Amino acid sequence: EVQLAESGGGSVQPGGSLRLSCVVSGNTFVTYSIHWVRQAPGKGLEWVSLINSDGSTALYTESVKGRFTISRDNAKNTVYLHMNSLKSEDTALYYCARGFNRAYDYWGQGTQVTVSS
């Protein structure tokens, strides 16, 4: 069974940094893209970033370009989201999800990121 588990969220001041981790169980980790999706309070889901199976391609939503970096360590079945220069509008519940057929087939439980002074 495939399971995704996020960690690394927390509360930081504007301008601060956090690193989120997504550990994926199951021996098919290296064959799938992994996405980060967030949901701000009272809003819908927003796609944030993806990294393809071998880590050669990373994409970002416009609002986080230059501030967030996605990476993966296939030996550890882990994807990271490095978040710098955090803003209040980055406050959200962050999920990682496995990409499959232009959708997502497995999701983690989410990790909360709060940016506030």
Coordinates of N, CA, C and O in Angstrom, one line a residue:
E1 N 0.8 -1.2 0.0 CA 0.0 0.0 0.0 C 0.9 1.2 0.0 O 1.9 1.3 0.7
V2 N 0.5 2.2 -0.8 CA 1.2 3.5 -0.9 C 0.7 4.4 0.2 O -0.5 4.6 0.4
Q3 N 1.6 5.0 0.9 CA 1.3 6.1 1.9 C 2.3 7.2 1.8 O 3.4 7.0 1.5
L4 N 1.7 8.4 2.0 CA 2.5 9.6 1.9 C 2.4 10.3 3.3 O 1.3 10.4 3.8
A5 N 3.5 10.8 3.8 CA 3.5 11.4 5.1 C 4.3 12.7 5.1 O 5.6 12.7 4.9
E6 N 3.7 13.8 5.3 CA 4.4 15.1 5.3 C 4.8 15.5 6.8 O 4.2 15.0 7.7
S7 N 5.8 16.3 6.8 CA 6.3 16.8 8.1 C 7.1 18.1 7.8 O 7.4 18.4 6.7
G8 N 7.4 18.9 8.9 CA 8.2 20.0 8.7 C 7.5 21.4 8.8 O 8.1 22.4 8.8
G9 N 6.1 21.3 8.9 CA 5.4 22.5 9.0 C 5.6 23.2 10.4 O 6.3 22.6 11.3
G10 N 5.1 24.4 10.5 CA 5.2 25.2 11.7 C 4.9 26.6 11.6 O 4.3 27.0 10.6
S11 N 5.2 27.4 12.6 CA 4.9 28.8 12.6 C 6.2 29.6 12.4 O 7.1 29.4 13.2
V12 N 6.2 30.5 11.5 CA 7.4 31.4 11.3 C 6.9 32.8 11.0 O 5.8 33.0 10.7
Q13 N 7.9 33.7 11.2 CA 7.6 35.1 10.9 C 7.8 35.3 9.4 O 8.5 34.6 8.7
P14 N 7.2 36.4 8.9 CA 7.4 36.7 7.4 C 8.9 36.9 7.2 O 9.6 37.4 8.0
G15 N 9.3 36.3 6.0 CA 10.7 36.3 5.7 C 11.4 35.1 6.1 O 12.6 34.9 5.7
G16 N 10.8 34.3 6.9 CA 11.4 33.1 7.4 C 11.4 31.9 6.4 O 11.0 32.1 5.3
S17 N 12.0 30.8 6.9 CA 12.1 29.6 6.0 C 11.6 28.4 6.7 O 11.7 28.3 8.0
L18 N 11.2 27.4 5.9 CA 10.8 26.1 6.4 C 11.2 25.1 5.3 O 11.2 25.5 4.1
R19 N 11.4 23.9 5.7 CA 11.6 22.8 4.8 C 10.6 21.7 5.1 O 10.6 21.1 6.2
L20 N 9.7 21.5 4.2 CA 8.7 20.4 4.3 C 9.3 19.1 3.7 O 10.0 19.1 2.7
S21 N 8.9 18.0 4.3 CA 9.3 16.7 3.8 C 8.1 15.8 3.5 O 7.1 15.9 4.2
C22 N 8.2 15.0 2.5 CA 7.2 14.0 2.1 C 7.8 12.7 1.9 O 8.5 12.5 1.0
V23 N 7.6 11.8 2.9 CA 8.1 10.4 2.8 C 7.0 9.5 2.2 O 5.9 9.5 2.6
V24 N 7.4 8.8 1.1 CA 6.5 7.9 0.4 C 6.9 6.5 0.6 O 8.0 6.1 0.3
S25 N 5.9 5.7 1.1 CA 6.2 4.3 1.3 C 5.8 3.6 0.0 O 5.0 4.0 -0.8
G26 N 6.4 2.4 -0.2 CA 6.1 1.6 -1.4 C 7.3 1.7 -2.3 O 8.0 2.7 -2.4
N27 N 7.5 0.6 -3.0 CA 8.7 0.5 -3.9 C 8.6 1.1 -5.2 O 9.4 0.9 -6.1
T28 N 7.5 1.9 -5.5 CA 7.3 2.5 -6.8 C 7.6 4.0 -6.8 O 7.3 4.7 -7.7
F29 N 8.2 4.4 -5.7 CA 8.4 5.9 -5.5 C 9.1 6.5 -6.7 O 8.8 7.6 -7.2
V30 N 10.2 5.8 -7.3 CA 11.0 6.4 -8.3 C 10.3 6.6 -9.6 O 10.8 7.2 -10.5
T31 N 9.1 6.0 -9.8 CA 8.5 6.0 -11.1 C 7.4 7.1 -11.2 O 6.7 7.2 -12.3
Y32 N 7.1 7.8 -10.2 CA 6.0 8.8 -10.2 C 6.5 10.2 -9.9 O 7.5 10.4 -9.1
S33 N 5.8 11.2 -10.4 CA 6.0 12.6 -10.0 C 5.3 12.8 -8.7 O 4.4 12.1 -8.3
I34 N 5.8 13.7 -7.9 CA 5.3 14.1 -6.7 C 4.9 15.6 -6.7 O 5.7 16.4 -7.2
H35 N 3.8 15.9 -6.2 CA 3.3 17.3 -6.2 C 3.1 17.8 -4.8 O 2.8 17.0 -3.9
W36 N 3.2 19.1 -4.6 CA 2.8 19.8 -3.4 C 1.6 20.7 -3.8 O 1.6 21.4 -4.7
V37 N 0.6 20.5 -2.9 CA -0.7 21.2 -3.1 C -1.0 21.9 -1.7 O -0.8 21.2 -0.7
R38 N -1.6 23.1 -1.7 CA -1.9 23.7 -0.5 C -3.3 24.2 -0.4 O -3.9 24.4 -1.5
Q39 N -3.8 24.4 0.8 CA -5.1 24.9 1.0 C -5.1 26.0 2.1 O -4.9 25.6 3.2
A40 N -5.3 27.2 1.7 CA -5.4 28.3 2.7 C -6.7 28.3 3.4 O -7.7 27.8 2.8
P41 N -6.8 28.9 4.5 CA -8.0 28.9 5.3 C -9.2 29.5 4.4 O -9.0 30.6 3.9
G42 N -10.3 28.8 4.3 CA -11.4 29.3 3.6 C -11.3 29.3 2.1 O -12.2 29.8 1.4
K43 N -10.2 28.7 1.6 CA -10.1 28.7 0.1 C -9.9 27.3 -0.4 O -9.8 26.3 0.4
G44 N -9.9 27.2 -1.7 CA -9.8 25.8 -2.3 C -8.4 25.4 -2.5 O -7.4 26.1 -2.0
L45 N -8.2 24.2 -3.0 CA -6.9 23.7 -3.2 C -6.1 24.4 -4.3 O -6.7 24.8 -5.3
E46 N -4.8 24.7 -4.0 CA -4.0 25.4 -5.0 C -2.7 24.5 -5.2 O -2.0 24.2 -4.3
W47 N -2.5 24.2 -6.5 CA -1.2 23.5 -6.8 C -0.1 24.4 -6.6 O -0.1 25.6 -7.0
V48 N 1.0 23.9 -6.0 CA 2.2 24.7 -5.7 C 3.4 24.3 -6.6 O 4.1 25.1 -7.1
S49 N 3.7 23.0 -6.6 CA 4.9 22.6 -7.3 C 4.9 21.1 -7.6 O 4.1 20.4 -7.0
L50 N 5.7 20.7 -8.6 CA 5.9 19.3 -8.9 C 7.3 19.0 -9.2 O 8.0 19.9 -9.7
I51 N 7.7 17.7 -9.0 CA 9.0 17.2 -9.5 C 8.7 15.9 -10.1 O 8.0 15.1 -9.7
N52 N 9.4 15.7 -11.3 CA 9.1 14.5 -12.0 C 9.9 13.3 -11.4 O 10.6 13.5 -10.4
S53 N 9.8 12.1 -12.0 CA 10.3 10.9 -11.3 C 11.8 10.9 -11.1 O 12.2 10.4 -10.0
D54 N 12.5 11.4 -12.0 CA 14.0 11.4 -11.8 C 14.6 12.7 -11.3 O 15.8 12.9 -11.2
G55 N 13.7 13.7 -11.0 CA 14.1 15.0 -10.5 C 14.7 15.9 -11.5 O 15.2 17.0 -11.1
S56 N 14.6 15.6 -12.8 CA 15.1 16.5 -13.8 C 14.2 17.7 -14.1 O 14.7 18.6 -14.8
T57 N 13.0 17.6 -13.7 CA 12.0 18.7 -14.0 C 11.3 19.1 -12.8 O 10.8 18.3 -12.1
A58 N 11.3 20.4 -12.5 CA 10.6 21.0 -11.4 C 9.8 22.2 -11.9 O 10.3 23.0 -12.7
L59 N 8.5 22.2 -11.5 CA 7.7 23.3 -11.9 C 7.0 24.0 -10.7 O 6.9 23.3 -9.6
Y60 N 6.7 25.3 -10.8 CA 6.2 26.0 -9.7 C 5.0 26.9 -10.1 O 5.0 27.4 -11.2
T61 N 4.1 27.1 -9.2 CA 3.1 28.2 -9.4 C 3.8 29.5 -9.4 O 4.8 29.7 -8.7
E62 N 3.3 30.5 -10.1 CA 3.9 31.8 -10.2 C 4.2 32.5 -8.9 O 5.3 33.1 -8.7
S63 N 3.3 32.3 -8.0 CA 3.5 33.1 -6.7 C 4.6 32.6 -5.8 O 5.1 33.3 -4.9
V64 N 5.2 31.4 -6.1 CA 6.3 30.9 -5.3 C 7.6 30.8 -6.0 O 8.6 30.5 -5.4
K65 N 7.6 31.1 -7.3 CA 8.8 31.0 -8.1 C 9.9 31.9 -7.5 O 9.7 33.1 -7.1
G66 N 11.1 31.4 -7.4 CA 12.2 32.2 -6.8 C 12.3 32.1 -5.3 O 13.3 32.5 -4.7
R67 N 11.2 31.6 -4.7 CA 11.2 31.4 -3.2 C 11.2 30.0 -2.7 O 11.8 29.7 -1.7
F68 N 10.5 29.1 -3.5 CA 10.4 27.7 -3.1 C 11.3 26.9 -4.0 O 11.4 27.2 -5.2
T69 N 11.8 25.8 -3.5 CA 12.6 24.8 -4.3 C 12.1 23.4 -3.9 O 12.1 23.1 -2.7
I70 N 11.8 22.7 -4.9 CA 11.4 21.3 -4.7 C 12.6 20.4 -5.1 O 13.3 20.7 -6.1
S71 N 12.8 19.3 -4.3 CA 13.8 18.4 -4.6 C 13.4 17.0 -4.2 O 12.4 16.9 -3.4
R72 N 14.1 16.0 -4.6 CA 13.8 14.6 -4.2 C 15.1 13.8 -4.0 O 16.1 14.0 -4.7
D73 N 15.0 12.9 -3.0 CA 16.1 11.9 -2.8 C 15.4 10.6 -2.9 O 14.8 10.0 -2.0
N74 N 15.7 10.0 -4.1 CA 15.0 8.7 -4.4 C 15.6 7.6 -3.5 O 14.9 6.6 -3.2
A75 N 16.8 7.7 -3.0 CA 17.3 6.7 -2.1 C 16.6 6.7 -0.7 O 16.5 5.7 0.0
K76 N 16.0 7.8 -0.4 CA 15.2 8.0 0.9 C 13.7 8.0 0.7 O 13.0 8.3 1.6
N77 N 13.3 7.8 -0.6 CA 11.8 7.9 -0.9 C 11.2 9.2 -0.4 O 10.1 9.2 0.2
T78 N 11.9 10.3 -0.5 CA 11.5 11.6 0.1 C 11.6 12.7 -0.9 O 12.5 12.8 -1.7
V79 N 10.6 13.6 -0.8 CA 10.5 14.8 -1.6 C 10.5 16.0 -0.6 O 9.8 15.9 0.4
Y80 N 11.3 17.0 -0.9 CA 11.4 18.2 0.0 C 10.8 19.4 -0.7 O 10.8 19.5 -1.9
L81 N 10.3 20.3 0.1 CA 9.9 21.6 -0.4 C 10.6 22.6 0.5 O 10.2 22.8 1.7
H82 N 11.6 23.3 -0.1 CA 12.3 24.3 0.7 C 11.6 25.6 0.4 O 11.5 26.1 -0.7
M83 N 11.2 26.3 1.5 CA 10.4 27.5 1.4 C 11.2 28.6 2.0 O 11.4 28.6 3.3
N84 N 11.5 29.6 1.3 CA 12.2 30.8 1.8 C 11.4 32.1 1.5 O 10.4 32.1 0.8
S85 N 11.8 33.1 2.2 CA 11.1 34.4 2.1 C 9.6 34.2 2.2 O 8.8 34.8 1.4
L86 N 9.2 33.5 3.3 CA 7.8 33.2 3.4 C 6.9 34.5 3.7 O 7.4 35.4 4.3
K87 N 5.7 34.4 3.1 CA 4.8 35.6 3.2 C 3.5 35.1 3.9 O 3.3 33.9 4.0
S88 N 2.8 36.0 4.4 CA 1.5 35.6 5.1 C 0.6 34.9 4.2 O -0.1 34.0 4.7
E89 N 0.6 35.2 2.9 CA -0.2 34.5 2.0 C 0.2 33.0 1.7 O -0.5 32.3 1.0
D90 N 1.3 32.6 2.2 CA 1.8 31.2 2.1 C 1.1 30.4 3.2 O 1.3 29.2 3.2
T91 N 0.5 31.0 4.2 CA -0.2 30.3 5.3 C -1.2 29.3 4.7 O -2.1 29.7 3.9
A92 N -1.1 28.0 5.0 CA -2.0 27.0 4.4 C -1.6 25.6 5.0 O -0.6 25.5 5.6
L93 N -2.5 24.7 4.7 CA -2.2 23.3 4.9 C -1.6 22.7 3.7 O -2.2 22.9 2.6
Y94 N -0.4 22.2 3.8 CA 0.4 21.7 2.6 C 0.3 20.2 2.6 O 0.6 19.5 3.5
Y95 N -0.1 19.8 1.4 CA -0.2 18.3 1.1 C 0.8 17.9 0.0 O 1.1 18.7 -0.9
C96 N 1.3 16.7 0.2 CA 2.0 16.1 -1.0 C 1.1 15.1 -1.6 O 0.3 14.5 -0.9
A97 N 1.2 14.9 -2.9 CA 0.3 14.0 -3.6 C 1.1 13.3 -4.7 O 2.0 13.9 -5.3
R98 N 0.8 12.0 -5.0 CA 1.5 11.3 -6.1 C 0.7 11.6 -7.4 O -0.5 11.4 -7.5
G99 N 1.5 12.0 -8.4 CA 0.8 12.2 -9.7 C 0.5 11.0 -10.4 O 1.3 10.0 -10.5
F100 N -0.6 10.9 -11.1 CA -1.1 9.7 -11.9 C -2.1 10.2 -12.8 O -3.2 10.7 -12.5
N101 N -1.8 10.0 -14.2 CA -2.8 10.3 -15.2 C -3.4 11.7 -15.1 O -4.6 11.9 -15.1
R102 N -2.5 12.7 -15.0 CA -2.9 14.1 -14.9 C -3.8 14.4 -13.7 O -4.6 15.3 -13.7
A103 N -3.7 13.5 -12.7 CA -4.4 13.7 -11.4 C -3.5 13.2 -10.3 O -2.3 13.1 -10.5
Y104 N -4.1 13.0 -9.1 CA -3.4 12.5 -8.0 C -4.1 11.2 -7.5 O -5.3 11.2 -7.4
D105 N -3.3 10.2 -7.2 CA -4.0 9.0 -6.7 C -3.8 8.8 -5.2 O -4.5 8.0 -4.6
Y106 N -2.7 9.3 -4.6 CA -2.5 9.2 -3.2 C -2.1 10.5 -2.6 O -1.4 11.3 -3.3
W107 N -2.6 10.8 -1.4 CA -2.4 12.1 -0.7 C -1.8 11.8 0.7 O -2.2 10.8 1.3
G108 N -1.1 12.7 1.2 CA -0.7 12.7 2.6 C -1.8 13.4 3.4 O -2.8 13.8 2.9
Q109 N -1.5 13.4 4.7 CA -2.5 14.0 5.6 C -2.3 15.5 5.8 O -3.2 16.2 6.3
G110 N -1.2 16.1 5.3 CA -1.0 17.5 5.3 C -0.2 18.0 6.5 O -0.2 17.3 7.6
T111 N 0.5 19.1 6.3 CA 1.3 19.7 7.4 C 1.0 21.2 7.4 O 1.0 21.8 6.3
Q112 N 0.7 21.8 8.5 CA 0.3 23.2 8.6 C 1.5 24.2 8.6 O 2.5 24.0 9.3
V113 N 1.4 25.2 7.7 CA 2.4 26.2 7.7 C 1.7 27.5 8.0 O 0.7 27.9 7.4
T114 N 2.2 28.2 9.0 CA 1.6 29.5 9.4 C 2.6 30.6 9.4 O 3.7 30.4 10.1
V115 N 2.4 31.6 8.6 CA 3.4 32.7 8.5 C 2.7 34.0 9.1 O 1.7 34.5 8.6
S116 N 3.2 34.4 10.2 CA 2.6 35.5 10.9 C 3.6 36.2 11.8 O 4.5 35.6 12.4
S117 N 3.4 37.6 12.0 CA 4.3 38.3 12.9 C 3.7 38.4 14.2 O 4.3 39.0 15.2

